C-alpha positions as a Python dict, from the first residue, in 0.01 Angstrom:
ca = {
    (1, 'M'): (0, 0, 0),
    (2, 'T'): (4, -357, 133),
    (3, 'V'): (-286, -532, 200),
    (4, 'S'): (-235, -864, 438),
    (5, 'N'): (-432, -1163, 380),
    (6, 'P'): (-574, -1313, 668),
    (7, 'N'): (-615, -1666, 494),
    (8, 'I'): (-254, -1697, 431),
    (9, 'A'): (-171, -1615, 837),
    (10, 'T'): (-444, -1869, 926),
    (11, 'S'): (-334, -2147, 700),
    (12, 'G'): (6, -2086, 798),
    (13, 'A'): (-64, -2103, 1191),
    (14, 'A'): (-255, -2423, 1082),
    (15, 'R'): (67, -2595, 937),
    (16, 'V'): (268, -2471, 1254),
    (17, 'F'): (9, -2644, 1484),
    (18, 'G'): (-13, -2981, 1241),
    (19, 'R'): (362, -3008, 1271),
    (20, 'L'): (379, -2928, 1647),
    (21, 'Y'): (81, -3174, 1693),
    (22, 'G'): (249, -3443, 1474),
    (23, 'A'): (580, -3411, 1622),
    (24, 'V'): (390, -3469, 2010),
    (25, 'M'): (233, -3759, 1847),
    (26, 'N'): (527, -3922, 1730),
    (27, 'L'): (733, -3863, 2052),
    (28, 'P'): (635, -4259, 2173),
    (29, 'E'): (720, -4406, 1823),
    (30, 'R'): (1099, -4472, 1944),
    (31, 'P'): (1071, -4600, 2262),
    (32, 'M'): (755, -4816, 2126),
    (33, 'R'): (965, -4968, 1872),
    (34, 'W'): (1237, -5037, 2103),
    (35, 'A'): (1010, -5197, 2354),
    (36, 'Q'): (844, -5399, 2086),
    (37, 'A'): (1194, -5529, 1985),
    (38, 'A'): (1307, -5594, 2347),
    (39, 'L'): (969, -5769, 2443),
    (40, 'P'): (933, -6054, 2176),
    (41, 'D'): (617, -6295, 2149),
    (42, 'G'): (323, -6034, 2214),
    (43, 'R'): (461, -5950, 2543),
    (44, 'L'): (420, -5575, 2465),
    (45, 'G'): (71, -5604, 2587),
    (46, 'W'): (205, -5638, 2947),
    (47, 'L'): (382, -5292, 2929),
    (48, 'F'): (40, -5117, 2864),
    (49, 'V'): (-166, -5360, 3123),
    (50, 'G'): (86, -5366, 3398),
    (51, 'P'): (53, -5042, 3550),
    (52, 'N'): (-343, -5117, 3574),
    (53, 'L'): (-259, -5417, 3710),
    (54, 'L'): (-54, -5291, 3966),
    (55, 'I'): (-268, -5037, 4096),
    (56, 'F'): (-572, -5288, 4069),
    (57, 'G'): (-367, -5518, 4282),
    (58, 'I'): (-278, -5264, 4563),
    (59, 'F'): (-605, -5131, 4625),
    (60, 'T'): (-792, -5451, 4547),
    (61, 'F'): (-607, -5781, 4595),
    (62, 'L'): (-404, -5639, 4875),
    (63, 'P'): (-683, -5546, 5117),
    (64, 'I'): (-813, -5902, 5060),
    (65, 'V'): (-516, -6065, 5168),
    (66, 'I'): (-450, -5817, 5452),
    (67, 'D'): (-874, -5869, 5542),
    (68, 'F'): (-787, -6212, 5569),
    (69, 'Y'): (-501, -6232, 5795),
    (70, 'Y'): (-654, -5993, 6026),
    (71, 'S'): (-944, -6199, 6048),
    (72, 'G'): (-718, -6464, 6221),
    (73, 'T'): (-562, -6221, 6454),
    (74, 'G'): (-659, -6068, 6794),
    (75, 'G'): (-596, -5755, 7026),
    (76, 'T'): (-635, -5398, 6939),
    (77, 'N'): (-291, -5315, 6783),
    (78, 'L'): (-298, -5203, 6423),
    (79, 'L'): (9, -5324, 6320),
    (80, 'P'): (20, -5683, 6204),
    (81, 'T'): (362, -5753, 6372),
    (82, 'D'): (186, -5658, 6690),
    (83, 'R'): (-135, -5857, 6674),
    (84, 'P'): (-117, -6225, 6812),
    (85, 'W'): (-273, -6520, 6586),
    (86, 'V'): (-611, -6639, 6727),
    (87, 'G'): (-708, -6837, 6409),
    (88, 'P'): (-1085, -6895, 6387),
    (89, 'E'): (-1169, -6715, 6733),
    (90, 'N'): (-1296, -6430, 6582),
    (91, 'F'): (-1570, -6646, 6362),
    (92, 'A'): (-1662, -6839, 6663),
    (93, 'S'): (-1725, -6544, 6872),
    (94, 'L'): (-1953, -6408, 6555),
    (95, 'L'): (-2119, -6742, 6532),
    (96, 'D'): (-2157, -6787, 6878),
    (97, 'C'): (-2563, -6828, 6960),
    (98, 'K'): (-2764, -7030, 7168),
    (99, 'N'): (-3071, -6900, 6949),
    (100, 'Y'): (-3000, -6741, 6630),
    (101, 'L'): (-3348, -6588, 6615),
    (102, 'D'): (-3307, -6388, 6969),
    (103, 'P'): (-2983, -6151, 6924),
    (104, 'N'): (-2961, -6129, 7294),
    (105, 'S'): (-2868, -6483, 7306),
    (106, 'C'): (-2563, -6420, 7141),
    (107, 'V'): (-2213, -6328, 7232),
    (108, 'R'): (-2201, -6091, 6967),
    (109, 'D'): (-2548, -5938, 6990),
    (110, 'Q'): (-2508, -5646, 6795),
    (111, 'F'): (-2357, -5830, 6486),
    (112, 'W'): (-2673, -6041, 6519),
    (113, 'Y'): (-2905, -5741, 6570),
    (114, 'A'): (-2738, -5595, 6232),
    (115, 'I'): (-2784, -5914, 6037),
    (116, 'W'): (-3147, -5937, 6115),
    (117, 'N'): (-3182, -5554, 6063),
    (118, 'T'): (-3004, -5604, 5715),
    (119, 'A'): (-3227, -5915, 5636),
    (120, 'E'): (-3548, -5714, 5713),
    (121, 'F'): (-3425, -5400, 5508),
    (122, 'V'): (-3333, -5649, 5231),
    (123, 'V'): (-3673, -5813, 5164),
    (124, 'L'): (-3840, -5474, 5220),
    (125, 'Q'): (-3617, -5246, 5004),
    (126, 'V'): (-3580, -5489, 4719),
    (127, 'S'): (-3923, -5604, 4712),
    (128, 'L'): (-4075, -5271, 4714),
    (129, 'M'): (-3819, -5136, 4472),
    (130, 'L'): (-3893, -5418, 4199),
    (131, 'V'): (-4250, -5332, 4243),
    (132, 'F'): (-4238, -4965, 4220),
    (133, 'S'): (-3951, -4976, 3948),
    (134, 'L'): (-4172, -5229, 3727),
    (135, 'I'): (-4476, -4999, 3771),
    (136, 'T'): (-4264, -4714, 3673),
    (137, 'A'): (-4125, -4850, 3363),
    (138, 'L'): (-4446, -4960, 3235),
    (139, 'V'): (-4582, -4617, 3253),
    (140, 'L'): (-4289, -4489, 3125),
    (141, 'N'): (-4304, -4721, 2851),
    (142, 'R'): (-4622, -4576, 2724),
    (143, 'K'): (-4642, -4278, 2504),
    (144, 'I'): (-4750, -4027, 2767),
    (145, 'I'): (-4697, -3653, 2774),
    (146, 'G'): (-4364, -3536, 2896),
    (147, 'R'): (-4241, -3894, 2898),
    (148, 'G'): (-3848, -3777, 2822),
    (149, 'F'): (-3893, -3522, 3123),
    (150, 'F'): (-4033, -3811, 3372),
    (151, 'R'): (-3767, -4047, 3230),
    (152, 'A'): (-3491, -3784, 3371),
    (153, 'A'): (-3695, -3693, 3676),
    (154, 'F'): (-3676, -4044, 3811),
    (155, 'F'): (-3332, -4097, 3697),
    (156, 'Y'): (-3212, -3782, 3882),
    (157, 'P'): (-3161, -3906, 4226),
    (158, 'V'): (-2910, -4193, 4132),
    (159, 'L'): (-2661, -3910, 3984),
    (160, 'L'): (-2657, -3781, 4318),
    (161, 'S'): (-2411, -3873, 4601),
    (162, 'P'): (-2564, -4093, 4903),
    (163, 'V'): (-2426, -3831, 5121),
    (164, 'V'): (-2604, -3564, 4938),
    (165, 'V'): (-2922, -3793, 4919),
    (166, 'A'): (-2923, -3838, 5276),
    (167, 'L'): (-2862, -3480, 5411),
    (168, 'I'): (-3160, -3344, 5195),
    (169, 'W'): (-3372, -3623, 5341),
    (170, 'K'): (-3226, -3541, 5678),
    (171, 'W'): (-3338, -3191, 5647),
    (172, 'V'): (-3683, -3267, 5560),
    (173, 'L'): (-3743, -3539, 5832),
    (174, 'Q'): (-3576, -3373, 6144),
    (175, 'R'): (-3754, -3277, 6397),
    (176, 'D'): (-3755, -2903, 6307),
    (177, 'G'): (-3759, -3009, 5926),
    (178, 'V'): (-3927, -2948, 5635),
    (179, 'L'): (-4187, -3209, 5682),
    (180, 'N'): (-4262, -3097, 6030),
    (181, 'A'): (-4286, -2721, 5942),
    (182, 'A'): (-4569, -2861, 5691),
    (183, 'F'): (-4739, -3041, 5970),
    (184, 'I'): (-4728, -2777, 6206),
    (185, 'A'): (-4842, -2498, 5920),
    (186, 'G'): (-5168, -2737, 5902),
    (187, 'G'): (-5218, -2758, 6264),
    (188, 'L'): (-5058, -3091, 6368),
    (189, 'D'): (-4803, -3203, 6612),
    (190, 'P'): (-4430, -3244, 6454),
    (191, 'V'): (-4316, -3614, 6464),
    (192, 'D'): (-3990, -3769, 6574),
    (193, 'W'): (-3950, -3963, 6245),
    (194, 'L'): (-3562, -4041, 6292),
    (195, 'L'): (-3605, -4069, 6688),
    (196, 'N'): (-3867, -4349, 6646),
    (197, 'A'): (-3727, -4696, 6601),
    (198, 'R'): (-4011, -4809, 6326),
    (199, 'S'): (-4044, -4474, 6136),
    (200, 'A'): (-3667, -4438, 6129),
    (201, 'F'): (-3656, -4787, 5984),
    (202, 'G'): (-3940, -4707, 5756),
    (203, 'W'): (-3745, -4406, 5659),
    (204, 'T'): (-3404, -4603, 5549),
    (205, 'V'): (-3608, -4799, 5320),
    (206, 'F'): (-3785, -4520, 5150),
    (207, 'V'): (-3445, -4301, 5124),
    (208, 'S'): (-3297, -4600, 4964),
    (209, 'I'): (-3566, -4685, 4732),
    (210, 'W'): (-3566, -4311, 4616),
    (211, 'A'): (-3226, -4289, 4552),
    (212, 'H'): (-3162, -4576, 4350),
    (213, 'M'): (-3487, -4675, 4220),
    (214, 'G'): (-3431, -4495, 3871),
    (215, 'F'): (-3122, -4701, 3777),
    (216, 'Y'): (-3345, -5035, 3792),
    (217, 'T'): (-3631, -4859, 3616),
    (218, 'L'): (-3395, -4772, 3328),
    (219, 'I'): (-3289, -5170, 3324),
    (220, 'L'): (-3681, -5269, 3319),
    (221, 'L'): (-3766, -4990, 3073),
    (222, 'A'): (-3465, -5134, 2806),
    (223, 'G'): (-3628, -5474, 2895),
    (224, 'L'): (-3989, -5365, 2796),
    (225, 'Q'): (-3837, -5198, 2494),
    (226, 'A'): (-3650, -5504, 2355),
    (227, 'I'): (-3986, -5683, 2345),
    (228, 'P'): (-4098, -5722, 1975),
    (229, 'A'): (-4396, -5489, 1883),
    (230, 'D'): (-4548, -5740, 1706),
    (231, 'I'): (-4638, -5965, 1964),
    (232, 'Y'): (-4856, -5712, 2124),
    (233, 'E'): (-5046, -5646, 1788),
    (234, 'A'): (-5144, -5977, 1750),
    (235, 'A'): (-5260, -5977, 2106),
    (236, 'A'): (-5467, -5658, 2023),
    (237, 'M'): (-5584, -5862, 1714),
    (238, 'D'): (-5710, -6117, 1968),
    (239, 'A'): (-5886, -5847, 2176),
    (240, 'A'): (-5674, -5982, 2479),
    (241, 'P'): (-5738, -5802, 2797),
    (242, 'P'): (-5443, -5572, 2901),
    (243, 'F'): (-5371, -5756, 3263),
    (244, 'R'): (-5377, -6072, 3049),
    (245, 'V'): (-5122, -5938, 2780),
    (246, 'F'): (-4911, -5836, 3108),
    (247, 'R'): (-4904, -6171, 3290),
    (248, 'R'): (-4896, -6393, 2971),
    (249, 'I'): (-4664, -6140, 2737),
    (250, 'T'): (-4467, -5908, 2910),
    (251, 'L'): (-4393, -6057, 3246),
    (252, 'P'): (-4231, -6375, 3103),
    (253, 'L'): (-4026, -6186, 2847),
    (254, 'L'): (-3915, -5924, 3109),
    (255, 'M'): (-3828, -6200, 3321),
    (256, 'P'): (-3453, -6165, 3258),
    (257, 'S'): (-3415, -5824, 3309),
    (258, 'V'): (-3631, -5865, 3664),
    (259, 'L'): (-3373, -6140, 3762),
    (260, 'V'): (-3102, -5902, 3701),
    (261, 'V'): (-3267, -5610, 3905),
    (262, 'L'): (-3366, -5839, 4164),
    (263, 'V'): (-2977, -5950, 4209),
    (264, 'L'): (-2830, -5603, 4178),
    (265, 'G'): (-3081, -5494, 4432),
    (266, 'L'): (-2976, -5750, 4665),
    (267, 'I'): (-2645, -5715, 4658),
    (268, 'R'): (-2671, -5356, 4673),
    (269, 'A'): (-2911, -5373, 4957),
    (270, 'V'): (-2703, -5602, 5174),
    (271, 'Q'): (-2402, -5357, 5134),
    (272, 'I'): (-2607, -5054, 5234),
    (273, 'F'): (-2422, -4800, 5464),
    (274, 'D'): (-2355, -4442, 5363),
    (275, 'E'): (-2710, -4322, 5333),
    (276, 'V'): (-2806, -4466, 5656),
    (277, 'Y'): (-2502, -4372, 5847),
    (278, 'V'): (-2541, -4007, 5775),
    (279, 'L'): (-2934, -4018, 5794),
    (280, 'T'): (-2971, -4212, 6117),
    (281, 'G'): (-2639, -4330, 6235),
    (282, 'G'): (-2742, -4650, 6331),
    (283, 'G'): (-2986, -4536, 6578),
    (284, 'P'): (-3204, -4474, 6742),
    (285, 'G'): (-3029, -4750, 6937),
    (286, 'S'): (-2957, -5008, 6704),
    (287, 'A'): (-3274, -5018, 6505),
    (288, 'T'): (-3109, -4896, 6160),
    (289, 'T'): (-2772, -5038, 6208),
    (290, 'Y'): (-2676, -5282, 5938),
    (291, 'L'): (-2387, -5518, 5893),
    (292, 'V'): (-2157, -5282, 5688),
    (293, 'E'): (-2229, -5004, 5940),
    (294, 'F'): (-2134, -5298, 6236),
    (295, 'I'): (-1816, -5353, 6057),
    (296, 'Y'): (-1733, -5001, 6037),
    (297, 'N'): (-1853, -4950, 6393),
    (298, 'T'): (-1608, -5234, 6517),
    (299, 'G'): (-1316, -5148, 6331),
    (300, 'F'): (-1297, -4772, 6305),
    (301, 'S'): (-1522, -4554, 6518),
    (302, 'S'): (-1563, -4773, 6864),
    (303, 'Q'): (-1320, -4677, 7144),
    (304, 'V'): (-1180, -5031, 7140),
    (305, 'R'): (-1127, -5088, 6780),
    (306, 'Q'): (-1153, -5490, 6697),
    (307, 'Y'): (-969, -5499, 6375),
    (308, 'G'): (-1007, -5899, 6388),
    (309, 'L'): (-1362, -5878, 6454),
    (310, 'A'): (-1442, -5649, 6182),
    (311, 'A'): (-1257, -5837, 5935),
    (312, 'A'): (-1409, -6167, 6028),
    (313, 'A'): (-1765, -5993, 5987),
    (314, 'S'): (-1651, -5855, 5649),
    (315, 'L'): (-1551, -6215, 5532),
    (316, 'L'): (-1880, -6316, 5620),
    (317, 'L'): (-2058, -6035, 5424),
    (318, 'A'): (-1830, -6124, 5183),
    (319, 'G'): (-1956, -6475, 5136),
    (320, 'V'): (-2316, -6357, 5116),
    (321, 'L'): (-2221, -6135, 4815),
    (322, 'L'): (-2035, -6398, 4628),
    (323, 'V'): (-2327, -6626, 4654),
    (324, 'L'): (-2562, -6299, 4527),
    (325, 'T'): (-2308, -6273, 4260),
    (326, 'L'): (-2287, -6601, 4170),
    (327, 'I'): (-2655, -6607, 4114),
    (328, 'Q'): (-2639, -6320, 3880),
    (329, 'L'): (-2390, -6494, 3699),
    (330, 'R'): (-2626, -6769, 3652),
    (331, 'G'): (-2913, -6548, 3577),
    (332, 'M'): (-2706, -6382, 3309),
    (333, 'R'): (-2610, -6685, 3147),
    (334, 'G'): (-2981, -6811, 3113),
    (335, 'K'): (-3070, -6468, 3000),
    (336, 'G'): (-2803, -6528, 2708),
    (337, 'D'): (-2900, -6886, 2647),
    (338, 'T'): (-3259, -6758, 2594),
    (339, 'R'): (-3192, -6511, 2366),
    (340, 'G'): (-2973, -6766, 2171),
}
């Protein structure tokens, strides 16, 4: 009677798998040796980064070049060869205003409505989000019951797609939505949350804060946990009141993180589009039409597609974002100097 040993069969299969794995992994050796001999002076690295640079150039730098070109052309034709060169005419049209505080006095009034809507949105959204994120980070930094759960709960909306976020809140806020159903059940009249200009604007601010606050809370929480505990112990020995500890210790040491949150929040707020586009579509009227949506409508969704005007507006927006990015870099450098 023959008794088979399962350990022998297993070790044999493992050897075969090991040989196959080694053969597959050694396949690139010959071409790599050839490439190393053919590309001297450390140029082999270009072979690896070349494909990535090509993709990066096609999808990043080429659109920028095209955007610059289209901003200097007019007409409604899409192909560059069919578009007449108009120079800075599109920029002049966008900036032609008798009174910049009154969009109705501007040639492109919708552009200036979008500018002022965006400015108001940025001020409200960033300031409120910074305050709420700071309060949330301070609470979550304390030893409270269920701290891990609450940290995950506050960060969860960040993982959702902006479209999903907007659809959830549209389901809640529309006239026959969840919120009005609760009002009716409580004997109250339903409210057209998204059909009133001020309430629709306010809800876009709220939804944006709800969707992104977790990310900024996480940054501030990391900043709080980087503050040495012995400083707080020394303040406790001196019987310093909590508000004084926050004002004299926590806030100054947290300021680099606050600056990062502030600049990242500003950049994100200026670029607001997807959530608001799905939630309100820019309405009612132009109450929630922000700058990126104006660019999208002008270039792609209106009946007369003005690609040159949209490109010029996008370059103006890029200028604003460039300034904010430089501020962020300066802030990050200051943070590094402080730590050094």
